[in-house]
């Protein structure tokens, strides 16, 4: 449907995008589409029926992005929203082609282009899963997996991840730099070859997240789970997270490393990471850190007692043991905080 309300039927998604006026249009994707998607200086909303898919399927080329959104200097605003209409089946998007093609690429030379992914499953890009520069980027209920580079790479962006999963990337799970403003809530970042979450010269709020199994081969100077490299005074918020099982013993990596600027890690669990659990981060208010006698909120020497996916097991000593809820009202699964007399420590709130 165009901005004027006229409905047309076209054989391919890119044909429909090309037919959109700059004022914007709504596209209903009914099945699979087999082309690379390019949105330039226009506003496009794509709503996908259950079973619909975007598959670039470009043979014999390298460095082609699966989906790209670009805004030129002084041009009309560029916006793209990809969303699944199904409550159970995400919109499947295959990654970019070749060794360097990103699954989704967003850039802007003027006002920030805007990209939203709602209930999207993006798999197997040669480069980054999602790469953005000077954009507003939102992932809600989406999964990024199998990227050759970072799962999500953002430079000078407003980045929001909510209820999403970033896994199996050849680089960092999430990398944000150059003055980005980062909000990550209720998200799992796991089994990425690089650091799970890397924040450099950027403000951040990381809450209700599980960061696990990242950093298989990094070297000893980085944080395998979370690495924050900011100048003193840069705003940062780290509450109710579980950072566990990251790093390689051979490389003596760190669960969470703060470089230059310390931060208070509130009501969080740092456990079974290779090397040190925490380095350079300052306060550990209400947190439980393996091997740190001053941060044993769940009880001196107590084991958190996790399930296989880092939920708290029934009977965990970390249940109802946080000194406060740190202004959060829900956990990684959307369960209410508190669900008992007090909030639980870490990303999970056990519901009786």
Coordinates of C-alpha atoms in Angstrom, one line a residue:
X1 CA 0.0 0.0 0.0
X2 CA 1.5 3.3 -1.0
X3 CA 1.4 6.5 1.0
X4 CA -1.8 7.5 -1.0
X5 CA -3.6 4.2 0.0
X6 CA -3.3 2.5 -3.4
X7 CA -2.8 -1.3 -3.1
X8 CA -0.8 -3.1 -5.8
X9 CA 0.5 -6.7 -6.2
X10 CA 4.1 -7.2 -7.4
X11 CA 6.1 -10.4 -7.9
X12 CA 9.1 -9.6 -5.8
X13 CA 9.9 -7.6 -2.6
X14 CA 12.4 -5.4 -4.3
X15 CA 9.9 -4.5 -7.0
X16 CA 7.5 -3.4 -4.3
X17 CA 10.2 -1.4 -2.5
X18 CA 11.1 0.3 -5.8
X19 CA 7.5 1.2 -6.3
X20 CA 7.2 2.9 -2.9
X21 CA 7.1 6.7 -2.9
X22 CA 9.5 8.5 -0.6
X23 CA 6.6 9.3 1.7
X24 CA 6.5 5.6 2.5
X25 CA 4.5 2.4 2.0
X26 CA 3.4 -0.8 3.7
X27 CA 4.3 -4.1 2.1
X28 CA 2.8 -7.5 3.0
X29 CA 5.2 -10.3 2.2
X30 CA 3.2 -13.5 1.4
X31 CA 6.0 -16.0 0.6
X32 CA 9.7 -16.3 -0.1
X33 CA 11.6 -13.7 -2.0
X34 CA 14.9 -14.3 -3.7
X35 CA 16.6 -11.0 -4.2
X36 CA 18.9 -8.6 -2.4
X37 CA 16.9 -5.9 -0.7
X38 CA 18.0 -2.2 -1.1
X39 CA 16.1 0.7 0.6
X40 CA 17.4 4.2 -0.2
X41 CA 15.9 7.4 1.1
X42 CA 12.4 6.1 1.7
X43 CA 10.2 4.7 4.5
X44 CA 9.2 1.1 4.1
X45 CA 7.4 -1.3 6.5
X46 CA 7.5 -5.0 5.5
X47 CA 5.0 -7.3 7.4
X48 CA 5.6 -11.0 6.7
X49 CA 3.1 -13.8 6.8
X50 CA 4.0 -17.0 8.5
X51 CA 6.6 -19.0 6.4
X52 CA 7.7 -15.9 4.4
X53 CA 11.5 -15.6 3.9
X54 CA 14.0 -13.2 2.4
X55 CA 16.9 -15.1 0.7
X56 CA 19.4 -13.1 -1.3
X57 CA 20.7 -16.3 -3.0
X58 CA 23.2 -14.5 -5.1
X59 CA 25.8 -16.8 -6.6
X60 CA 29.3 -16.0 -7.8
X61 CA 29.8 -12.7 -6.0
X62 CA 31.5 -11.4 -2.8
X63 CA 30.7 -8.7 -0.4
X64 CA 27.0 -8.2 -1.2
X65 CA 24.7 -7.3 1.7
X66 CA 21.5 -9.2 2.1
X67 CA 19.5 -6.1 3.1
X68 CA 20.8 -2.6 3.0
X69 CA 19.3 0.7 4.2
X70 CA 21.0 4.0 3.2
X71 CA 20.2 7.6 3.6
X72 CA 22.1 10.3 1.7
X73 CA 23.0 13.7 2.9
X74 CA 20.0 16.0 2.8
X75 CA 17.8 13.3 1.4
X76 CA 14.4 12.0 2.5
X77 CA 14.5 9.9 5.6
X78 CA 15.3 6.3 5.2
X79 CA 13.5 3.8 7.3
X80 CA 13.0 0.0 7.1
X81 CA 11.0 -2.2 9.4
X82 CA 11.0 -6.0 9.0
X83 CA 8.4 -7.8 11.1
X84 CA 6.7 -11.1 11.3
X85 CA 2.9 -11.1 11.6
X86 CA 3.1 -14.6 13.2
X87 CA 3.3 -14.9 17.0
X88 CA 5.3 -18.2 16.6
X89 CA 7.1 -18.1 13.3
X90 CA 9.8 -15.4 12.8
X91 CA 10.6 -13.9 9.4
X92 CA 13.6 -15.8 8.1
X93 CA 16.3 -13.7 6.5
X94 CA 19.4 -15.3 5.0
X95 CA 22.7 -13.5 5.3
X96 CA 24.8 -11.5 2.8
X97 CA 26.9 -13.4 0.2
X98 CA 30.6 -13.9 0.0
X99 CA 33.2 -13.4 2.7
X100 CA 32.3 -9.8 3.6
X101 CA 28.6 -9.4 2.8
X102 CA 26.6 -8.3 5.9
X103 CA 23.2 -9.8 6.5
X104 CA 21.7 -6.4 7.1
X105 CA 23.5 -3.1 6.5
X106 CA 22.4 0.4 7.6
X107 CA 24.3 3.7 6.9
X108 CA 23.5 7.4 6.9
X109 CA 25.2 10.5 5.6
X110 CA 22.6 12.8 7.0
X111 CA 19.9 12.3 9.6
X112 CA 20.2 8.8 11.1
X113 CA 18.5 6.1 9.0
X114 CA 16.2 3.9 11.0
X115 CA 16.1 0.1 11.0
X116 CA 13.8 -2.2 13.0
X117 CA 13.8 -6.0 13.1
X118 CA 10.8 -7.4 14.9
X119 CA 10.7 -11.2 15.2
X120 CA 13.3 -11.8 12.6
X121 CA 15.7 -14.8 12.3
X122 CA 18.9 -13.8 10.5
X123 CA 21.3 -16.6 9.7
X124 CA 24.7 -17.2 8.2
X125 CA 26.0 -14.0 6.8
X126 CA 29.6 -13.9 5.5
X127 CA 30.3 -10.6 7.3
X128 CA 28.4 -9.1 10.3
X129 CA 24.9 -10.3 11.0
X130 CA 23.7 -6.6 11.3
X131 CA 26.2 -3.8 10.6
X132 CA 25.2 -0.1 11.2
X133 CA 26.8 3.2 11.0
X134 CA 25.1 6.4 12.2
X135 CA 21.7 4.7 12.4
X136 CA 18.9 4.0 14.8
X137 CA 18.9 0.2 15.1
X138 CA 16.3 -1.8 17.0
X139 CA 16.1 -5.6 17.4
X140 CA 13.0 -6.9 19.2
X141 CA 12.4 -10.6 19.7
X142 CA 14.9 -11.4 17.0
X143 CA 17.7 -13.9 16.6
X144 CA 21.1 -13.3 14.9
X145 CA 23.2 -16.5 14.4
X146 CA 26.1 -17.9 12.4
X147 CA 27.6 -14.6 11.3
X148 CA 31.2 -14.6 9.9
X149 CA 31.9 -11.4 11.7
X150 CA 30.2 -9.7 14.7
X151 CA 26.6 -10.6 15.3
X152 CA 25.7 -6.9 15.7
X153 CA 28.2 -4.2 14.9
X154 CA 27.2 -0.5 15.6
X155 CA 29.2 2.7 15.2
X156 CA 27.8 6.0 16.2
X157 CA 24.4 4.4 16.5
X158 CA 21.4 4.3 18.9
X159 CA 21.3 0.6 19.4
X160 CA 18.4 -1.2 21.2
X161 CA 18.3 -5.0 21.7
X162 CA 15.2 -6.4 23.5
X163 CA 14.3 -10.0 24.0
X164 CA 16.7 -11.2 21.4
X165 CA 19.4 -13.8 20.9
X166 CA 22.9 -13.2 19.4
X167 CA 24.9 -16.4 19.0
X168 CA 27.5 -18.4 17.0
X169 CA 29.2 -15.4 15.5
X170 CA 32.8 -15.5 14.2
X171 CA 33.5 -12.2 16.0
X172 CA 32.0 -10.4 18.9
X173 CA 28.3 -11.0 19.7
X174 CA 27.6 -7.3 20.1
X175 CA 30.1 -4.6 19.3
X176 CA 29.3 -0.9 19.8
X177 CA 31.7 2.0 19.5
X178 CA 32.2 5.6 18.5
X179 CA 29.6 7.4 20.6
X180 CA 26.9 4.8 20.3
X181 CA 24.0 4.8 22.8
X182 CA 23.4 1.2 23.7
X183 CA 20.4 -0.4 25.5
X184 CA 20.4 -4.2 25.8
X185 CA 17.6 -5.8 27.8
X186 CA 16.3 -9.4 28.2
X187 CA 18.8 -10.7 25.7
X188 CA 21.0 -13.8 25.4
X189 CA 24.5 -13.4 24.0
X190 CA 26.2 -16.7 23.7
X191 CA 28.7 -19.0 21.9
X192 CA 30.3 -16.2 19.9
X193 CA 34.0 -16.6 19.0
X194 CA 34.8 -13.1 20.1
X195 CA 33.8 -11.1 23.2
X196 CA 30.1 -11.4 24.1
X197 CA 29.4 -7.7 24.5
X198 CA 32.0 -5.1 23.6
X199 CA 31.3 -1.4 24.4
X200 CA 33.9 1.2 23.4
X201 CA 33.5 5.0 23.8
X202 CA 29.7 4.6 24.2
X203 CA 27.0 5.0 26.8
X204 CA 25.2 1.8 27.8
X205 CA 22.5 0.1 29.8
X206 CA 22.8 -3.7 30.0
X207 CA 20.0 -5.4 32.1
X208 CA 18.5 -8.8 32.5
X209 CA 21.0 -10.4 30.1
X210 CA 22.7 -13.8 30.0
X211 CA 26.2 -13.6 28.5
X212 CA 27.7 -17.1 28.3
X213 CA 30.1 -19.3 26.4
X214 CA 31.8 -16.5 24.4
X215 CA 35.4 -15.8 23.7
X216 CA 36.8 -19.1 22.6
X217 CA 40.1 -17.6 21.4
X218 CA 40.8 -14.0 22.2
X219 CA 44.0 -13.6 24.1
X220 CA 44.5 -12.3 27.7
X221 CA 43.9 -8.6 27.2
X222 CA 40.2 -8.6 26.7
X223 CA 37.0 -9.6 28.4
X224 CA 35.5 -12.8 27.0
X225 CA 32.1 -12.1 28.4
X226 CA 31.8 -8.3 28.5
X227 CA 34.4 -5.7 27.7
X228 CA 33.8 -2.0 28.5
X229 CA 36.4 0.5 27.3
X230 CA 35.2 4.0 28.1
X231 CA 36.6 7.3 29.3
X232 CA 35.9 8.2 33.0
X233 CA 32.5 9.8 33.4
X234 CA 30.8 8.0 30.5
X235 CA 27.3 6.9 31.5
X236 CA 26.8 3.2 32.1
X237 CA 24.3 0.9 33.8
X238 CA 24.8 -2.8 34.5
X239 CA 22.1 -4.6 36.5
X240 CA 20.7 -8.1 37.0
X241 CA 22.9 -9.9 34.5
X242 CA 24.4 -13.4 34.5
X243 CA 27.9 -13.6 33.0
X244 CA 29.1 -17.2 33.1
X245 CA 31.2 -19.8 31.3
X246 CA 33.0 -17.3 29.0
X247 CA 36.6 -17.6 27.8
X248 CA 39.3 -20.1 27.3
X249 CA 41.5 -21.2 30.2
X250 CA 44.5 -21.2 27.8
X251 CA 44.1 -17.5 27.3
X252 CA 43.3 -16.5 30.9
X253 CA 40.5 -14.3 29.8
X254 CA 38.1 -12.3 32.0
X255 CA 34.4 -12.5 32.6
X256 CA 33.9 -8.7 32.7
X257 CA 36.7 -6.2 32.0
X258 CA 36.3 -2.5 32.5
X259 CA 39.1 -0.4 30.9
X260 CA 39.8 3.1 32.3
X261 CA 36.3 3.8 33.7
X262 CA 34.9 1.7 36.6
X263 CA 31.2 0.8 36.9
X264 CA 29.0 -0.7 39.5
X265 CA 27.9 -4.2 38.6
X266 CA 24.6 -4.4 40.4
X267 CA 22.7 -7.6 41.5
X268 CA 24.6 -9.7 38.9
X269 CA 26.2 -13.2 38.9
X270 CA 29.7 -13.7 37.5
X271 CA 30.6 -17.3 37.6
X272 CA 32.9 -19.9 36.0
X273 CA 34.6 -17.6 33.6
X274 CA 38.1 -18.3 32.5
X275 CA 40.8 -16.3 34.4
X276 CA 39.4 -13.5 36.6
X277 CA 35.7 -13.1 36.9
X278 CA 35.9 -9.2 37.0
X279 CA 38.7 -6.8 36.3
X280 CA 38.8 -3.0 36.8
X281 CA 35.0 -2.5 37.3
X282 CA 34.8 -1.1 40.8
X283 CA 31.7 -1.7 42.9
X284 CA 29.8 -5.0 42.9
X285 CA 26.6 -4.0 44.7
X286 CA 24.4 -7.0 45.5
X287 CA 26.4 -9.2 43.2
X288 CA 27.7 -12.8 43.6
X289 CA 31.2 -13.3 42.1
X290 CA 33.0 -16.6 42.2
X291 CA 36.2 -16.3 44.3
X292 CA 35.6 -12.7 45.5
X293 CA 35.1 -12.8 49.3
X294 CA 33.7 -9.2 49.2
X295 CA 31.0 -10.1 46.6
X296 CA 29.1 -13.1 48.0
X297 CA 25.5 -11.9 48.0
X298 CA 24.1 -15.4 47.6
X299 CA 26.1 -16.6 50.6
X300 CA 29.8 -17.1 51.3
X301 CA 31.1 -19.8 49.0
X302 CA 27.6 -20.6 47.7
X303 CA 27.2 -22.0 44.1
X304 CA 24.4 -20.2 42.2
X305 CA 23.0 -23.5 40.9
X306 CA 22.1 -22.9 37.3
X307 CA 20.1 -24.9 34.8
X308 CA 21.7 -25.7 31.4
X309 CA 20.6 -22.3 30.0
X310 CA 21.6 -20.3 33.1
X311 CA 18.2 -20.0 34.7
X312 CA 18.3 -20.4 38.4
X313 CA 17.5 -23.8 39.7
X314 CA 14.7 -24.2 42.3
X315 CA 16.4 -23.9 45.6
X316 CA 19.3 -21.7 44.4
X317 CA 20.7 -19.5 47.1
X318 CA 20.4 -16.5 44.8
X319 CA 16.6 -16.6 44.9
X320 CA 15.0 -13.7 46.9
X321 CA 18.5 -12.5 47.9
X322 CA 19.0 -9.2 46.1
X323 CA 19.1 -6.2 48.3
X324 CA 16.6 -4.5 46.0
X325 CA 15.2 -4.8 42.5
X326 CA 17.4 -2.0 41.0
X327 CA 14.3 -0.4 39.5
X328 CA 13.6 -3.4 37.2
X329 CA 10.1 -5.0 37.0
X330 CA 10.7 -8.0 34.8
X331 CA 13.5 -10.6 34.1
X332 CA 15.0 -12.1 31.0
X333 CA 11.8 -14.0 30.3
X334 CA 9.4 -11.2 31.1
X335 CA 8.5 -12.8 34.4
X336 CA 7.7 -10.1 37.1
X337 CA 10.3 -8.9 39.6
X338 CA 10.0 -9.6 42.4
X339 CA 8.2 -13.0 42.3
X340 CA 8.9 -13.6 45.9
X341 CA 9.7 -11.6 49.0
X342 CA 12.7 -10.0 47.3
X343 CA 14.2 -10.0 43.8
X344 CA 16.5 -12.8 42.7
X345 CA 20.1 -12.1 41.7
X346 CA 21.2 -12.4 38.1
X347 CA 19.1 -12.3 34.9
X348 CA 16.5 -14.8 36.0
X349 CA 13.6 -14.4 38.4
X350 CA 12.3 -17.8 39.5
X351 CA 8.5 -17.9 39.6
X352 CA 7.1 -20.1 42.4

